[in-house]
């Protein structure tokens, strides 16, 4: 049998372990030298591939340099936000497949979130329709944890660990003065509150800060919020709360929209800014107490020092599992995670495969029954769900400058 | 000789190693059992002490719990922003000293920045004036690195390591799309640019991001800034710059004041908000490119995972050195750091003592000759100065929840 080549791309926003998924795909492909020839990377995803921007991993990251992917944030290959046309009759499809054929591609892996799974869906349907033998597999990633038909997604565990650790530190920092103060921590997540909920993991004991957790799954009422804060301030002079960037009122208006101008990104998503700042000003003016807001911002998805070792290992495994599945002939699938709980309560995660067509363009939010306190907290079920995902420290090698050593394209 | 007791307090904003200084003071005091009886802590500094809020370290942090101080952010004892009256005739002075006498205090250590050294200065002058035998020593801390007569201050190295590591990660995160974008990282520092300058350490090679560093030591000109950005965008599609929260124009107006409402804190310092947000909007509207701002915020001073081991060890040494000096009869002094450079270029830091009266209420800013690029960059001299201070990783023990274990008062 003649060897075929592999190509892999990254798409959408980066996570702390999107390069661990890439490592899994590349190292597993290189290990199958009897079937796989070259391992190519698309630079800037499908968009860069259309401009013939590719690299060969044997040259780009030889030897142990490949290992460095596992602790390097960002997307090593570069990313894109490129939506393929809905109609499979569009001329971009034969163009893409002629480029695949020219490179003698047998297997294509795309690492990304919902929008990238949409790309996997369309390309695999086009391949089926035209009888192309190319196998196409989606490798999930998103800090939002909002993909359906999987227990969780690579990238979530590290982001959740970042949120939990950082909120725990912010609580200590905010508690130093004996003066009433409110700190609002704004956490990423447009429609799904998984990452904001991780703020609850920061509590050191029952009743500890953060006192409240507000998710986009519930309608946010500013008057109830102010009452919550007032109640908490009666018991404690330092109050810390976590809010999702996507909290909205009963009419569906994002809280941040009361404060700021908004635009839309290339997928038509609203671009949000500053519900934390808005609530900070509201608390200060209405309650007359010291208030501060902290937007955790991009470090949630790019902190190397707080990568969860569990998340990193799962991302590598999912990458490798996708390659094994594609070699067995699977296509149009996304690698999923299946959880099983042992009799001793231990958690085991196995990889599985799901039809990518039922995954793309759907969103998994937090179950309503996990949301407590009239929309101001999260239940113990969530804690049990999230804890196994944030475990373990990762060694990040330091260079002569005392800072983490990363790999990158120049 | 009858034993006397030690009391120690923390004051001003926390740093990642203000509790390491505390550890140094407490562990060294406990090691001098032949001279020192009890080791007390003031809860919430001088302000809490006036309300008789104290703790005894033997009870509060017995055994190995004391060790946990070394990686615990925040201020374990709580802090205050309390300015003693200028006139030593004020009734608060005899009140404080009667409380010291009641507790049989022989030595008082105060850990803080400029404003806390002002407290040490006043109390030691009052002691001299009244013939009190109490020895009073200042232990420096500030992420701003703005104390005079010391090579640097505990707290700066860890904050600088946080800034350098995080900016390096943000640069990777910002570089994933092949689309012109500008990212503005706003870094703490009202009047001194030491911490913002640490952004330069993030560069992986000459010409790398962050392309520019804007410090409060230079006048900031928005038109020159926009020209800098345009020039950089011609060469590179991803541009990251670091700005100090305290950048101001030639008239002395803070750039953030063009955008937001401001108040003053209890010391009369202006409270700043959002020059990063202001510049983000300016870049987007004037240059028509994608822009984002990231305010590094309080994590700069409370990240346990990015504590510099060099900084932690120095803070412990400075704490211990202060106790040794006080036992020898020194008073009205602040522990300082003296740098010596070996023939092989190696850097050695020794502790010294400086008259606290020449330190308080003064600020050390970055030397003008270190500022390059017409106020848009920092020289190699700064890199040489800062590198030894950010070295080394610290082990932070994780609990059953996978998160750092800290010590705290409840």
mmCIF file of C-alpha atoms in Angstrom, chain A residues 18-175:
data_model
loop_
_atom_site.group_PDB
_atom_site.id
_atom_site.type_symbol
_atom_site.label_atom_id
_atom_site.label_comp_id
_atom_site.label_asym_id
_atom_site.label_seq_id
_atom_site.Cartn_x
_atom_site.Cartn_y
_atom_site.Cartn_z
ATOM 1 C CA UNK A 18 -4.737 23.235 21.883
ATOM 2 C CA UNK A 19 -1.061 22.568 21.146
ATOM 3 C CA UNK A 20 -1.211 19.409 23.283
ATOM 4 C CA UNK A 21 -3.947 18.140 20.950
ATOM 5 C CA UNK A 22 -1.661 19.049 18.055
ATOM 6 C CA UNK A 23 1.185 17.149 19.751
ATOM 7 C CA UNK A 24 -1.095 14.111 20.078
ATOM 8 C CA UNK A 25 -2.023 14.175 16.379
ATOM 9 C CA UNK A 26 1.540 14.772 15.139
ATOM 10 C CA UNK A 27 3.367 12.331 17.439
ATOM 11 C CA UNK A 28 0.812 9.565 16.788
ATOM 12 C CA UNK A 29 1.026 10.173 13.019
ATOM 13 C CA UNK A 30 4.842 10.035 13.113
ATOM 14 C CA UNK A 31 4.562 6.747 15.027
ATOM 15 C CA UNK A 32 2.641 5.180 12.126
ATOM 16 C CA UNK A 33 5.472 5.430 9.613
ATOM 17 C CA UNK A 34 4.315 2.247 7.881
ATOM 18 C CA UNK A 35 1.133 3.973 6.679
ATOM 19 C CA UNK A 36 1.779 7.701 7.020
ATOM 20 C CA UNK A 37 4.414 9.558 5.002
ATOM 21 C CA UNK A 38 4.664 13.255 5.826
ATOM 22 C CA UNK A 39 2.841 15.165 8.537
ATOM 23 C CA UNK A 40 1.869 18.618 7.317
ATOM 24 C CA UNK A 41 0.418 21.536 9.258
ATOM 25 C CA UNK A 42 -1.958 24.139 7.826
ATOM 26 C CA UNK A 43 -0.739 27.606 8.798
ATOM 27 C CA UNK A 44 -3.765 29.669 9.885
ATOM 28 C CA UNK A 45 -6.230 26.839 9.331
ATOM 29 C CA UNK A 46 -8.344 26.357 6.221
ATOM 30 C CA UNK A 47 -7.891 30.032 5.341
ATOM 31 C CA UNK A 48 -4.077 29.758 5.179
ATOM 32 C CA UNK A 49 -4.314 26.372 3.454
ATOM 33 C CA UNK A 50 -6.282 27.995 0.635
ATOM 34 C CA UNK A 51 -3.201 30.223 0.179
ATOM 35 C CA UNK A 52 -0.955 27.108 0.229
ATOM 36 C CA UNK A 53 0.599 28.070 3.568
ATOM 37 C CA UNK A 54 1.743 24.782 5.071
ATOM 38 C CA UNK A 55 4.678 23.409 7.042
ATOM 39 C CA UNK A 56 6.205 19.972 7.507
ATOM 40 C CA UNK A 57 6.512 18.930 11.157
ATOM 41 C CA UNK A 58 9.691 16.900 10.616
ATOM 42 C CA UNK A 59 11.428 20.153 9.616
ATOM 43 C CA UNK A 60 9.540 22.641 11.789
ATOM 44 C CA UNK A 61 9.746 20.818 15.135
ATOM 45 C CA UNK A 62 12.415 18.110 14.942
ATOM 46 C CA UNK A 63 13.329 15.895 17.906
ATOM 47 C CA UNK A 64 12.428 17.081 21.398
ATOM 48 C CA UNK A 65 11.158 20.432 20.112
ATOM 49 C CA UNK A 66 7.885 18.654 19.378
ATOM 50 C CA UNK A 67 7.544 17.955 23.120
ATOM 51 C CA UNK A 68 7.591 21.710 23.798
ATOM 52 C CA UNK A 69 4.178 21.981 22.116
ATOM 53 C CA UNK A 70 2.668 20.451 25.261
ATOM 54 C CA UNK A 71 3.269 23.545 27.411
ATOM 55 C CA UNK A 72 3.172 26.226 24.692
ATOM 56 C CA UNK A 73 0.041 28.411 24.738
ATOM 57 C CA UNK A 74 -1.488 30.048 21.675
ATOM 58 C CA UNK A 75 -1.986 28.033 18.502
ATOM 59 C CA UNK A 76 1.391 26.909 17.135
ATOM 60 C CA UNK A 77 0.037 26.615 13.595
ATOM 61 C CA UNK A 78 -1.868 29.881 13.792
ATOM 62 C CA UNK A 79 -5.622 29.937 13.620
ATOM 63 C CA UNK A 80 -8.470 31.416 11.592
ATOM 64 C CA UNK A 81 -12.149 32.222 11.842
ATOM 65 C CA UNK A 82 -13.267 31.071 8.419
ATOM 66 C CA UNK A 83 -16.750 29.759 7.769
ATOM 67 C CA UNK A 84 -17.135 27.486 4.753
ATOM 68 C CA UNK A 85 -20.152 28.229 2.528
ATOM 69 C CA UNK A 86 -23.388 26.385 3.379
ATOM 70 C CA UNK A 87 -23.760 25.142 -0.196
ATOM 71 C CA UNK A 88 -21.490 22.211 -1.021
ATOM 72 C CA UNK A 89 -21.811 23.339 -4.667
ATOM 73 C CA UNK A 90 -19.527 26.286 -3.924
ATOM 74 C CA UNK A 91 -16.239 26.329 -5.871
ATOM 75 C CA UNK A 92 -14.177 26.409 -2.665
ATOM 76 C CA UNK A 93 -14.832 22.688 -2.067
ATOM 77 C CA UNK A 94 -13.260 21.288 -5.271
ATOM 78 C CA UNK A 95 -10.439 23.811 -4.791
ATOM 79 C CA UNK A 96 -9.707 22.526 -1.267
ATOM 80 C CA UNK A 97 -9.861 18.876 -2.347
ATOM 81 C CA UNK A 98 -7.581 19.476 -5.343
ATOM 82 C CA UNK A 99 -5.055 20.929 -2.892
ATOM 83 C CA UNK A 100 -5.471 17.871 -0.639
ATOM 84 C CA UNK A 101 -4.874 15.594 -3.641
ATOM 85 C CA UNK A 102 -1.816 17.526 -4.754
ATOM 86 C CA UNK A 103 -0.297 16.933 -1.288
ATOM 87 C CA UNK A 104 -1.409 13.297 -1.367
ATOM 88 C CA UNK A 105 -3.416 13.748 1.833
ATOM 89 C CA UNK A 106 -5.085 10.653 3.265
ATOM 90 C CA UNK A 107 -6.176 12.071 6.623
ATOM 91 C CA UNK A 108 -7.171 15.545 7.764
ATOM 92 C CA UNK A 109 -7.484 16.553 11.434
ATOM 93 C CA UNK A 110 -9.021 19.851 12.475
ATOM 94 C CA UNK A 111 -8.642 21.058 16.062
ATOM 95 C CA UNK A 112 -11.287 23.547 17.155
ATOM 96 C CA UNK A 113 -14.676 24.336 18.696
ATOM 97 C CA UNK A 114 -18.225 24.443 17.324
ATOM 98 C CA UNK A 115 -17.348 26.497 14.252
ATOM 99 C CA UNK A 116 -14.453 24.202 13.380
ATOM 100 C CA UNK A 117 -16.679 21.133 13.753
ATOM 101 C CA UNK A 118 -18.938 22.827 11.202
ATOM 102 C CA UNK A 119 -15.923 22.805 8.843
ATOM 103 C CA UNK A 120 -15.304 19.099 9.568
ATOM 104 C CA UNK A 121 -18.983 18.373 8.923
ATOM 105 C CA UNK A 122 -19.054 20.148 5.571
ATOM 106 C CA UNK A 123 -15.771 18.713 4.313
ATOM 107 C CA UNK A 124 -16.661 15.163 5.315
ATOM 108 C CA UNK A 125 -20.093 15.482 3.662
ATOM 109 C CA UNK A 126 -18.442 16.833 0.509
ATOM 110 C CA UNK A 127 -15.952 13.943 0.562
ATOM 111 C CA UNK A 128 -18.787 11.409 0.893
ATOM 112 C CA UNK A 129 -20.722 13.070 -1.913
ATOM 113 C CA UNK A 130 -17.745 13.055 -4.281
ATOM 114 C CA UNK A 131 -16.318 9.700 -3.259
ATOM 115 C CA UNK A 132 -13.067 11.183 -1.946
ATOM 116 C CA UNK A 133 -11.161 8.663 0.214
ATOM 117 C CA UNK A 134 -9.846 11.378 2.570
ATOM 118 C CA UNK A 135 -10.711 10.708 6.224
ATOM 119 C CA UNK A 136 -11.665 13.806 8.182
ATOM 120 C CA UNK A 137 -11.716 13.924 11.997
ATOM 121 C CA UNK A 138 -12.491 16.762 14.402
ATOM 122 C CA UNK A 139 -10.385 17.241 17.524
ATOM 123 C CA UNK A 140 -12.329 19.254 20.084
ATOM 124 C CA UNK A 141 -11.022 22.251 22.003
ATOM 125 C CA UNK A 142 -12.738 25.061 23.808
ATOM 126 C CA UNK A 143 -12.361 26.713 27.178
ATOM 127 C CA UNK A 144 -16.143 27.222 27.107
ATOM 128 C CA UNK A 145 -16.834 23.470 27.475
ATOM 129 C CA UNK A 146 -19.970 23.952 25.381
ATOM 130 C CA UNK A 147 -19.682 21.061 22.900
ATOM 131 C CA UNK A 148 -22.498 18.497 23.069
ATOM 132 C CA UNK A 149 -22.113 14.694 23.163
ATOM 133 C CA UNK A 150 -18.864 14.792 25.137
ATOM 134 C CA UNK A 151 -18.356 14.832 28.904
ATOM 135 C CA UNK A 152 -16.092 17.870 28.547
ATOM 136 C CA UNK A 153 -13.593 19.338 26.084
ATOM 137 C CA UNK A 154 -9.801 19.713 26.113
ATOM 138 C CA UNK A 155 -8.937 23.260 27.192
ATOM 139 C CA UNK A 156 -11.704 23.521 29.765
ATOM 140 C CA UNK A 157 -9.797 21.863 32.622
ATOM 141 C CA UNK A 158 -6.823 24.225 32.367
ATOM 142 C CA UNK A 159 -9.022 27.313 32.031
ATOM 143 C CA UNK A 160 -11.094 26.145 35.019
ATOM 144 C CA UNK A 161 -7.915 25.592 37.038
ATOM 145 C CA UNK A 162 -6.737 29.091 36.091
ATOM 146 C CA UNK A 163 -10.065 30.583 37.176
ATOM 147 C CA UNK A 164 -10.204 28.634 40.453
ATOM 148 C CA UNK A 165 -6.572 29.335 41.439
ATOM 149 C CA UNK A 166 -6.702 32.979 40.429
ATOM 150 C CA UNK A 167 -10.017 33.666 42.170
ATOM 151 C CA UNK A 168 -8.606 32.032 45.322
ATOM 152 C CA UNK A 169 -5.626 34.414 45.121
ATOM 153 C CA UNK A 170 -7.824 37.442 44.361
ATOM 154 C CA UNK A 171 -9.920 36.638 47.456
ATOM 155 C CA UNK A 172 -6.779 36.709 49.654
ATOM 156 C CA UNK A 173 -5.671 39.948 48.008
ATOM 157 C CA UNK A 174 -9.100 41.553 48.428
ATOM 158 C CA UNK A 175 -9.372 40.519 52.091
#
